[in-house]
mmCIF file of C-alpha atoms in Angstrom:
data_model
loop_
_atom_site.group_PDB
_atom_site.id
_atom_site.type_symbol
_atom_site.label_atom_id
_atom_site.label_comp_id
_atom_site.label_asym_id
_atom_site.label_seq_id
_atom_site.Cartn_x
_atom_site.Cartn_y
_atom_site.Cartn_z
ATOM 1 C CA UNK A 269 -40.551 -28.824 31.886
ATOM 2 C CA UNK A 270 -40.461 -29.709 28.267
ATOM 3 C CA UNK A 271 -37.783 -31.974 27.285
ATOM 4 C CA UNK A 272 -34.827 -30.253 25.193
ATOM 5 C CA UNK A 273 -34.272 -31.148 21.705
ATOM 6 C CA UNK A 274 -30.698 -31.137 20.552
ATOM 7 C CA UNK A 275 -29.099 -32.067 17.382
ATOM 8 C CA UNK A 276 -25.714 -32.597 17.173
ATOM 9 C CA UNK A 277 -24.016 -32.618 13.858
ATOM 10 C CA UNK A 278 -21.032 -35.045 13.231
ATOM 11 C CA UNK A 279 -18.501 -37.587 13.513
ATOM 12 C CA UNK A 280 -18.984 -40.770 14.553
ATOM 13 C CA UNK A 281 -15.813 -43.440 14.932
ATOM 14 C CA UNK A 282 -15.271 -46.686 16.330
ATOM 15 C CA UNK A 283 -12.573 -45.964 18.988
ATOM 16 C CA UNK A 284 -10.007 -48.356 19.680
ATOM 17 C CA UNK A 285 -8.926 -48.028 23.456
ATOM 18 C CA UNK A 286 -5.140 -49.005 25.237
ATOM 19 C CA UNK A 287 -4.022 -47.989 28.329
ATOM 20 C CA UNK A 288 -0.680 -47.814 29.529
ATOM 21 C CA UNK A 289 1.651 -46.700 32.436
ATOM 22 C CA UNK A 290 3.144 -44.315 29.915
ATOM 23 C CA UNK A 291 2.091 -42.603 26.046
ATOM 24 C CA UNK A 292 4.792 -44.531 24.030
ATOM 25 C CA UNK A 293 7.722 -41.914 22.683
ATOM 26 C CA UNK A 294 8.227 -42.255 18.491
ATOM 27 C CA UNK A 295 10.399 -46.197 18.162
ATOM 28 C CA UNK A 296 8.762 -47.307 21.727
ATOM 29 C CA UNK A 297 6.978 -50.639 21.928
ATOM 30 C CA UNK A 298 5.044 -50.848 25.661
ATOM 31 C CA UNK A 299 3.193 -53.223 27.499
ATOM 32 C CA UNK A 300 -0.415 -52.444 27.946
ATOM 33 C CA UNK A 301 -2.343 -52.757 30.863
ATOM 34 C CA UNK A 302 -6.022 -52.710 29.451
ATOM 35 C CA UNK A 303 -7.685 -52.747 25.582
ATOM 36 C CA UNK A 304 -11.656 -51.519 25.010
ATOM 37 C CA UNK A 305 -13.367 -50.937 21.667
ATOM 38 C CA UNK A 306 -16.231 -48.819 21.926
ATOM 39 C CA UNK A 307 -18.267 -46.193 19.934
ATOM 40 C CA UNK A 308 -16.375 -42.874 19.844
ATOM 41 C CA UNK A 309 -16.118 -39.951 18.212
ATOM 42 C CA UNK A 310 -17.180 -36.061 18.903
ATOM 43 C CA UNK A 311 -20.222 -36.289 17.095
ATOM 44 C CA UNK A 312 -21.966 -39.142 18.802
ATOM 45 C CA UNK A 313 -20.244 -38.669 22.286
ATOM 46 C CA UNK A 314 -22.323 -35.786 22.441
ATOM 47 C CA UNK A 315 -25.475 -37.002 20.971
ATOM 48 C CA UNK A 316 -25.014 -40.140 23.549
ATOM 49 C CA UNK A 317 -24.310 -37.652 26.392
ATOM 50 C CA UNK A 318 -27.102 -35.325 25.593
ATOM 51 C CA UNK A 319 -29.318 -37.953 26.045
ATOM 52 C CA UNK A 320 -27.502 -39.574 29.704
ATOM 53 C CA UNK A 321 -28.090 -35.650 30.506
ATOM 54 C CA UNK A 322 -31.551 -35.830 30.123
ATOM 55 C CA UNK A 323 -32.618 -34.419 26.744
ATOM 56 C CA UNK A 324 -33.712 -35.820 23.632
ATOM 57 C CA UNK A 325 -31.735 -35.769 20.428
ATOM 58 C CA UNK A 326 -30.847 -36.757 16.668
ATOM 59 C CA UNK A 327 -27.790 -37.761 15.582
ATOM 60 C CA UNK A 328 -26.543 -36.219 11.680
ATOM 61 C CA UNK A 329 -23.663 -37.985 10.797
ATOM 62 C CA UNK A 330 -22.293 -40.912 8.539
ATOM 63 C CA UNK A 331 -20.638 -44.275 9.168
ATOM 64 C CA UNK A 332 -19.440 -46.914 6.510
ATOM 65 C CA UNK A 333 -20.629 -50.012 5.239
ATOM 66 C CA UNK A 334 -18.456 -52.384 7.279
ATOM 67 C CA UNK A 335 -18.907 -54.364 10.515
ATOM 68 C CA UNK A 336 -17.851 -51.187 12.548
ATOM 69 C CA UNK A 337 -20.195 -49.232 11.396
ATOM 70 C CA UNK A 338 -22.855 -51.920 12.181
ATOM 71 C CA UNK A 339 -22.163 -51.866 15.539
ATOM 72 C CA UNK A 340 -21.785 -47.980 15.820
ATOM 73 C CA UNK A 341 -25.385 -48.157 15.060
ATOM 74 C CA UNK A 342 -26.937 -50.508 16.945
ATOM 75 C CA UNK A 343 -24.747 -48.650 19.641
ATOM 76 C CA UNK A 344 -25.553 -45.158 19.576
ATOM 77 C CA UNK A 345 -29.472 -46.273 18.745
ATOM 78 C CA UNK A 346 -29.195 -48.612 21.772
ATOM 79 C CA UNK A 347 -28.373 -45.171 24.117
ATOM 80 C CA UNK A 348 -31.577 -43.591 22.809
ATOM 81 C CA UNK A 349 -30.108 -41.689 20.192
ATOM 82 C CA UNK A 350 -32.272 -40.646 17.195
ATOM 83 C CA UNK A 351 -30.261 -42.078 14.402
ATOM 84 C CA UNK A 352 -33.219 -42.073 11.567
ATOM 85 C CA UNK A 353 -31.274 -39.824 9.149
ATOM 86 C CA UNK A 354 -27.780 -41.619 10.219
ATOM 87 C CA UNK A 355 -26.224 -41.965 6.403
ATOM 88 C CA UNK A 356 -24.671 -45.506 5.491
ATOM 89 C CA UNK A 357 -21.914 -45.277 2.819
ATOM 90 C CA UNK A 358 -19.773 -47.501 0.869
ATOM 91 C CA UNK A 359 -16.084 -48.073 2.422
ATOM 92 C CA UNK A 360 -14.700 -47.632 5.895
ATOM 93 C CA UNK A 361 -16.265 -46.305 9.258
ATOM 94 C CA UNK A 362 -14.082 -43.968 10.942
ATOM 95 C CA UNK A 363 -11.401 -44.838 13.616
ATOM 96 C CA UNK A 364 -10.000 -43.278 16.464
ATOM 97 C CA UNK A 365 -6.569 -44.841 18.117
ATOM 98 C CA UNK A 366 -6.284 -44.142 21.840
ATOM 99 C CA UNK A 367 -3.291 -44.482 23.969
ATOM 100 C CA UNK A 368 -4.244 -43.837 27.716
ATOM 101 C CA UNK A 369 -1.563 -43.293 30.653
ATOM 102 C CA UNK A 370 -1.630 -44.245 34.073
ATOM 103 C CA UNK A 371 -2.450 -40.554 34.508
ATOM 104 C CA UNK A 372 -5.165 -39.949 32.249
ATOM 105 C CA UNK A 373 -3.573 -38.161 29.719
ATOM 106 C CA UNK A 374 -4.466 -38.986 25.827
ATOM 107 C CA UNK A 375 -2.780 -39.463 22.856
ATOM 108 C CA UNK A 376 -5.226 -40.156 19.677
ATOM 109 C CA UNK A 377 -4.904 -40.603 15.608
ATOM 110 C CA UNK A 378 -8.408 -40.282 14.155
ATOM 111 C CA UNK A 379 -8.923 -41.237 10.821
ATOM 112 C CA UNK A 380 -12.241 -39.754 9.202
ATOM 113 C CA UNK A 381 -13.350 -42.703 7.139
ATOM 114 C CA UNK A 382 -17.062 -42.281 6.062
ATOM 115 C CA UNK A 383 -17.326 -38.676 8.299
ATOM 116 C CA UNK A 384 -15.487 -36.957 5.107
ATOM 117 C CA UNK A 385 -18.008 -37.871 3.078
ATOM 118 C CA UNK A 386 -20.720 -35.992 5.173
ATOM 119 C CA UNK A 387 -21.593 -33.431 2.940
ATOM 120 C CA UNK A 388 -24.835 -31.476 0.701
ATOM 121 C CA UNK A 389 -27.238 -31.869 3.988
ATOM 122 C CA UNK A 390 -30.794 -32.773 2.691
ATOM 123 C CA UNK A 391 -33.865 -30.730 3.099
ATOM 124 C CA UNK A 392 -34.768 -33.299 5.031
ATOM 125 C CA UNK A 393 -31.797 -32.971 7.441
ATOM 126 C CA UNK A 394 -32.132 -29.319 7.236
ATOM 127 C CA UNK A 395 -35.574 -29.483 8.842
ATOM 128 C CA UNK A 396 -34.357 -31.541 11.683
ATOM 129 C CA UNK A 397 -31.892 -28.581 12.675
ATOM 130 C CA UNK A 398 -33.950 -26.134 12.498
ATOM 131 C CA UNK A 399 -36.882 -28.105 14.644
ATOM 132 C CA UNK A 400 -34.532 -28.248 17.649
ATOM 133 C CA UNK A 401 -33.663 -25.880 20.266
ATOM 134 C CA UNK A 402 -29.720 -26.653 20.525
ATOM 135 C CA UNK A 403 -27.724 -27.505 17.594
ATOM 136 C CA UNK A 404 -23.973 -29.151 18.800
ATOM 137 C CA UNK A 405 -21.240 -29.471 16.571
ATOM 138 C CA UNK A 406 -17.466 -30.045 15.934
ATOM 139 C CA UNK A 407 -15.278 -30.257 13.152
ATOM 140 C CA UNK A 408 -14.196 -33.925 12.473
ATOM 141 C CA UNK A 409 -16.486 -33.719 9.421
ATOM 142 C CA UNK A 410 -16.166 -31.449 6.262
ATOM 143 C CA UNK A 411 -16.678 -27.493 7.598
ATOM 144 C CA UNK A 412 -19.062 -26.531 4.753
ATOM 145 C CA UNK A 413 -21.370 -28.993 6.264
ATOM 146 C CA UNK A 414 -20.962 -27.509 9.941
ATOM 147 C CA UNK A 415 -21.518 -24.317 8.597
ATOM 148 C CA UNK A 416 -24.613 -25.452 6.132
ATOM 149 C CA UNK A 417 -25.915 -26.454 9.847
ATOM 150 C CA UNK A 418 -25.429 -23.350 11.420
ATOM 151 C CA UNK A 419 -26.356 -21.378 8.598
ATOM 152 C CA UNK A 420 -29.776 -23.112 9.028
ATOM 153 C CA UNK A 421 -30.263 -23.287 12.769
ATOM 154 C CA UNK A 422 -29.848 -19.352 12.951
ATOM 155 C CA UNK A 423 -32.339 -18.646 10.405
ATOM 156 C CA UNK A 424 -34.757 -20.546 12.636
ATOM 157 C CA UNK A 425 -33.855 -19.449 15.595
ATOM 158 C CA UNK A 426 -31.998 -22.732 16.911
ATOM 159 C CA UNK A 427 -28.846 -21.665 19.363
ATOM 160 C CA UNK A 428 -25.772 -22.960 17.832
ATOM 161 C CA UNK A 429 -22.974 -24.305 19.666
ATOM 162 C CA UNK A 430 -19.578 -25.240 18.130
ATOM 163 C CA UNK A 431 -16.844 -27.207 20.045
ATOM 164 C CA UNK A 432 -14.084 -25.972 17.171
ATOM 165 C CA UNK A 433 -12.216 -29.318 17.604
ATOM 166 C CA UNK A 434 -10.034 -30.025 15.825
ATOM 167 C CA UNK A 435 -9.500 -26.354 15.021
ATOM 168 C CA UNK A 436 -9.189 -26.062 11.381
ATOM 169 C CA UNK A 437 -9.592 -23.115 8.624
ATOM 170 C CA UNK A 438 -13.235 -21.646 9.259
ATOM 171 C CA UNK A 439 -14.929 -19.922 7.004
ATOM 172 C CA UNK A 440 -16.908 -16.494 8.401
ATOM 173 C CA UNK A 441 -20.494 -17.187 7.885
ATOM 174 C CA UNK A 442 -19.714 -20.105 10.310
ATOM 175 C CA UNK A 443 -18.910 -18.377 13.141
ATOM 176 C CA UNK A 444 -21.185 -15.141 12.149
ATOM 177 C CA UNK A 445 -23.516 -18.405 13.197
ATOM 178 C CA UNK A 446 -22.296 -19.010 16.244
ATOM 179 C CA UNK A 447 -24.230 -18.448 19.657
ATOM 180 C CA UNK A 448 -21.745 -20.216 21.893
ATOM 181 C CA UNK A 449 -18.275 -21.330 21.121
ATOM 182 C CA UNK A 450 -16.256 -23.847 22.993
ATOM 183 C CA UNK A 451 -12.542 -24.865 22.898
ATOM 184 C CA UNK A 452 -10.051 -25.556 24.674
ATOM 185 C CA UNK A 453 -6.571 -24.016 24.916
ATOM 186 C CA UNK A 454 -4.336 -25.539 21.761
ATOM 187 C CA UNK A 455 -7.281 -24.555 20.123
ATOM 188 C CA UNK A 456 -8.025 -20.980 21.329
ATOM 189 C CA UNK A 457 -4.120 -20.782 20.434
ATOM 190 C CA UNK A 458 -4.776 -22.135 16.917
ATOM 191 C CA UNK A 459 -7.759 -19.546 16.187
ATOM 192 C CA UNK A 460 -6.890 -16.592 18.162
ATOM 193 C CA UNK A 461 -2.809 -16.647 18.679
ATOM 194 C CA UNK A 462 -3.479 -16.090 22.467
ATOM 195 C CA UNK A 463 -4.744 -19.591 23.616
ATOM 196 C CA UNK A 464 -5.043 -18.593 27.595
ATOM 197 C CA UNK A 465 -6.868 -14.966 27.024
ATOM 198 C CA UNK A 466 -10.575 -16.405 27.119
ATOM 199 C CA UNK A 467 -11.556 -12.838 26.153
ATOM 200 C CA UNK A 468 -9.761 -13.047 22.439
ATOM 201 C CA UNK A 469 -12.695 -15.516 21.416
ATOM 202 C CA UNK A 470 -14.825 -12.651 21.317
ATOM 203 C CA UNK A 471 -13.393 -11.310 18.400
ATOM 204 C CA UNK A 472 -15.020 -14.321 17.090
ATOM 205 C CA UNK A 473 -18.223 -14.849 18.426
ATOM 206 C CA UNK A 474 -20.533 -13.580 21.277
ATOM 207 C CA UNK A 475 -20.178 -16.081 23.583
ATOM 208 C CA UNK A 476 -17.057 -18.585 24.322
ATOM 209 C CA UNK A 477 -15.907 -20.833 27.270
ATOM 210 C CA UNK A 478 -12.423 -21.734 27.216
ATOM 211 C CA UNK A 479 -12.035 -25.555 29.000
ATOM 212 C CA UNK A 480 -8.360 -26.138 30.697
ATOM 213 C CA UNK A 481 -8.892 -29.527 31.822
ATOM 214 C CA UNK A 482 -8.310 -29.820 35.578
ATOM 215 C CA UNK A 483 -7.906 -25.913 35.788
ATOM 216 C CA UNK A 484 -11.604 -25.573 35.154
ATOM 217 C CA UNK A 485 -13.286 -23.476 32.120
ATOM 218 C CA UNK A 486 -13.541 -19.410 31.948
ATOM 219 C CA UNK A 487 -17.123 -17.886 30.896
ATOM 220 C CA UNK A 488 -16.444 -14.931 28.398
ATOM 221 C CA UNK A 489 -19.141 -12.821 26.627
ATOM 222 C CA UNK A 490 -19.376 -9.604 24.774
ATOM 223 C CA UNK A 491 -21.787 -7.661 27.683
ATOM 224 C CA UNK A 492 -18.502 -7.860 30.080
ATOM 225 C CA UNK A 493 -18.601 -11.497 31.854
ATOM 226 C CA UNK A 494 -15.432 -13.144 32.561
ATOM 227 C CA UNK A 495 -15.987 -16.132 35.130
ATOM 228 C CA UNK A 496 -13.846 -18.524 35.887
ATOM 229 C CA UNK A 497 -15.649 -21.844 36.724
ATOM 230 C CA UNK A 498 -13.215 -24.330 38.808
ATOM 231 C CA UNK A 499 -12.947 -28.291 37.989
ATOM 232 C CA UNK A 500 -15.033 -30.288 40.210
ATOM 233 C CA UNK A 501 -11.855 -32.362 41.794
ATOM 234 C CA UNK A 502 -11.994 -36.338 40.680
ATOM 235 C CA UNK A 503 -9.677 -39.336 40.931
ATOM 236 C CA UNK A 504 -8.794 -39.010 36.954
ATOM 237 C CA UNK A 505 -8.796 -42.419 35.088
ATOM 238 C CA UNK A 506 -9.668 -41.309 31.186
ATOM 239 C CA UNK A 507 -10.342 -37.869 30.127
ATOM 240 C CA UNK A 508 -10.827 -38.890 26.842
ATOM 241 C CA UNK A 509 -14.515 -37.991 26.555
ATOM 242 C CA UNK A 510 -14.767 -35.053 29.371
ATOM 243 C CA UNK A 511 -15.195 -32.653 26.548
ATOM 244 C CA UNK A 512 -17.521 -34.181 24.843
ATOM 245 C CA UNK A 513 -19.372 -34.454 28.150
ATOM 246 C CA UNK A 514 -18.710 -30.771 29.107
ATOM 247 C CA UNK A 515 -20.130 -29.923 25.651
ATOM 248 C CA UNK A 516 -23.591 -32.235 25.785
ATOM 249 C CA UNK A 517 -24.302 -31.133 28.818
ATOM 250 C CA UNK A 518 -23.834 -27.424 28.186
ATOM 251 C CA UNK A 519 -25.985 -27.642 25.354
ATOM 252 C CA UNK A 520 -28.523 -29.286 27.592
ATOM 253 C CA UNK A 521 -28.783 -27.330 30.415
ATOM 254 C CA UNK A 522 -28.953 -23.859 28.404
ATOM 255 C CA UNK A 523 -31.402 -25.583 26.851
ATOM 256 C CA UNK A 524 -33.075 -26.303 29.688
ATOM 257 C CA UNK A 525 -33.440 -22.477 30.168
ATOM 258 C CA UNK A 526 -30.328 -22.451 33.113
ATOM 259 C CA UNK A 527 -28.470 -19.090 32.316
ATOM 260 C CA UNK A 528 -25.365 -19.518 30.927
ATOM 261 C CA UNK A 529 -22.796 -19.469 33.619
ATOM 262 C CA UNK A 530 -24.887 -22.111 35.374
ATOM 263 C CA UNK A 531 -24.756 -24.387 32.451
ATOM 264 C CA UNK A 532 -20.868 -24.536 32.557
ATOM 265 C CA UNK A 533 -20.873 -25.228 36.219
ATOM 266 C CA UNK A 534 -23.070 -27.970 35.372
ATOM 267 C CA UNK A 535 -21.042 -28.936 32.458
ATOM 268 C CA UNK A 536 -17.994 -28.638 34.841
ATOM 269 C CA UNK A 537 -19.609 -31.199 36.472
ATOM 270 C CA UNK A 538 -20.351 -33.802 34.022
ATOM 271 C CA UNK A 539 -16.935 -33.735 32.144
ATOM 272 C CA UNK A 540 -15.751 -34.314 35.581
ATOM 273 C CA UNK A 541 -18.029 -37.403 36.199
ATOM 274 C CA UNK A 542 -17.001 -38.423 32.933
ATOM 275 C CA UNK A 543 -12.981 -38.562 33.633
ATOM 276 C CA UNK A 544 -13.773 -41.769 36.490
ATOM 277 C CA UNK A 545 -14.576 -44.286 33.954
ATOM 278 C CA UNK A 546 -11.803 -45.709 31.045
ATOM 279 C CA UNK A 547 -13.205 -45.216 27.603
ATOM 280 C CA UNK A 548 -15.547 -42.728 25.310
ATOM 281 C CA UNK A 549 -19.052 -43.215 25.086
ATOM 282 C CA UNK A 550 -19.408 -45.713 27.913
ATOM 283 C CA UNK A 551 -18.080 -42.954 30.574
ATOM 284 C CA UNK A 552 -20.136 -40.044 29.588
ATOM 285 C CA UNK A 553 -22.488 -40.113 32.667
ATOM 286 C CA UNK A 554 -25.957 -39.658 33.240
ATOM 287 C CA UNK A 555 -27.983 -37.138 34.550
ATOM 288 C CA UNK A 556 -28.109 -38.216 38.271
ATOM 289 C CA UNK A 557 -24.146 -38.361 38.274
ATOM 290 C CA UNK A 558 -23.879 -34.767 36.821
ATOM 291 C CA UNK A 559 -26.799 -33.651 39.439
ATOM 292 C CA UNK A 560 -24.583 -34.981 42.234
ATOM 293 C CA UNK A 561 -21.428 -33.318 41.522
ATOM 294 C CA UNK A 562 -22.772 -30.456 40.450
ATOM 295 C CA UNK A 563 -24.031 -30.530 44.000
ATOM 296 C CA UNK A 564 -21.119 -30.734 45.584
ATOM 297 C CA UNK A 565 -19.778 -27.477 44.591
#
C-alpha cells in the first residue's frame, strides 16, 4: 500500500510543561510535582503524529529566530517530519504554558509568537498542498492562511480536514472547503450554539466528528450516519496532546483508504494511547501502539 502523504498546516510552539496535584485557582501559588519542555503546538503535534502513525508528511508553519525555535526544528525534523518549507522569522517562537493535574486535566495560555506571522502562502507552498492526499489543519495561525490552504487542496482534489481549534470567526469559503471537520464540544458550542448535538455541524460541512474526551467521539454526516464511537478506557496521565493524536491519525487512516467510521475508531485509539505519557509531542504514539488498542476494542 502506498504510503499517505499528509500536510498539515500550522502552529508550531515550544510548550512549557508543569504538573500538579491541582490547576492553580486565580492568586494560588502550588507546588509542582514535575516540569518538561518539549515541542508543542497543534500544527506540529499532528505533523509528528502523522508520521508515528505511519504516513509521510510536510510540515507548513513558522517559528522565530531564537533558541526555541532552533530546537523546534531540529525536533520536529528529528521525528521525520518534512520541514523544507518550515519559515524562520525575526522575533519570538511561539509558547504554550501547561498546567497538568493529578487527573489529567489541562489548563494552557498559548501565545502565537512567529505562527501570526504565517501568512501569503507561496506558490511553492501551494504546490505542496495540493500534491498530498490529506491536508490537516487548525487555527492557531492567521484563518486567511487556513483557508488559502483549503481553498487550494479542494481545487486539486486533496481531502481537507480542519480541527477548528481554537474556534474563532471563519470565513465561508473555508468551510465550503471542508471534507471533514473535527472539534470538540466548547467548540461545537462556539460555532453552532448546540455544542453536544453532533448533527448541528452539518449545517457547516459534510462531514464532522465531535470528540468528548473520555466519552468517546460521535460520527455525523449529511447521507444520515450518526455513530457514536466509545473511548478506548486508559489510566489518564496527560491529555494534552490526545487531540492532536485523534486528529493525525484520522487523517491517516482515511488516507489510508479505511472508511470513515473506521478511521475514528482508530483515531479513538491513538488519542487514547496518547493520554499514558506526560507531555505533547513526546506522547503522541506510534503506529504499533494505536494498532494494539485499536485491537482491543
Amino acid at each position: 500500500m502506498p504510503q499517505t502523504r499528509v500536510v498539515v498546516v500550522g502552529s508550531a510552539n515550544m510548550d512549557l510543561v508543569a504538573m500538579a496535584p491541582a490547576l492553580p485557582r486565580p492568586g494560588e501559588t502550588l507546588l509542582g510535582t514535575d516540569f518538561v519542555m518539549v515541542p508543542g503546538g497543534k500544527g506540529a503535534n499532528q505533523a509528528v503524529a502523522a508520521v508515528r502513525a505511519g504516513a509521510s508528511c510536510a510540515f507548513l508553519g513558522a517559528i522565530g529566530s531564537d533558541a526555541f525555535g532552533v530546537t523546534l526544528t531540529a525536533r520536529i525534523a528529528a521525528a521525520g517530519v518534512d520541514t523544507g518549507q518550515l519559515r524562520v522569522v525575526y522575533g519570538t517562537s511561539g509558547v504554550a504554558l501547561v498546567m497538568v493535574n493529578a487527573e489529567g486535566e489541562n489548563a494552557i495560555v498559548v501565545t502565537p509568537g512567529a505562527n501570526d506571522a504565517l501568512l501569503g502562502l507561496t506558490e511553492e507552498e501551494l504546490a505542496t498542498v495540493r500534491a498530498a492526499d490529506v491536508l490537516v489543519a487548525q487555527l492557531e495561525i492567521p484563518v486567511q492562511t487556513v483557508a488559502d490552504a483549503a481553498v487550494a487542496a479542494r481545487a486539486a482534489g486533496t481531502r481537507v480536514i480542519l480541527n477548528a481549534a481554537p474556534a474563532r470567526d471563519v470565513p465561508p469559503e473555508l468551510f465550503a472547503a471542508v471534507d471533514l471537520l473535527v472539534v470538540n464540544e466548547g467548540e461545537a458550542q462556539a460555532f453552532t450554539g448546540r455544542g453536544r448535538e453532533p448533527r448541528a455541524l452539518l449545517d457547516l460541512v459534510p462531514r464532522a466528528v465531535l470528540t468528548l474526551g473520555g466519552e468517546g467521539a460521535w460520527y455525523v454526516d449529511r447521507e444520515g450516519a450518526e455513530v457514536h464511537v466509545p473511548a478506548v478506557r486508559v489510566d489518564v496521565v496527560d491529555s494534552t496532546a490526545a487531540g492532536d493524536a485523534f486528529t493525525a491519525a484520522l487523517a491517516v487512516g482515511w488516507g489510508e483508504g479505511r472508511d470513515l467510521l473506521d478511521a475514528v475508531r482508530w483515531a479513538a485509539a491513538a488519542g487514547a494511547a496518547c493520554v499514558r505519557r506526560l507531555g505533547a509531542s513526546v506522547a503522541l504514539p506510534r503506529r504499533a501502539e494505536i494498532d494494539e488498542l485499536y485491537a482491543r476494542g
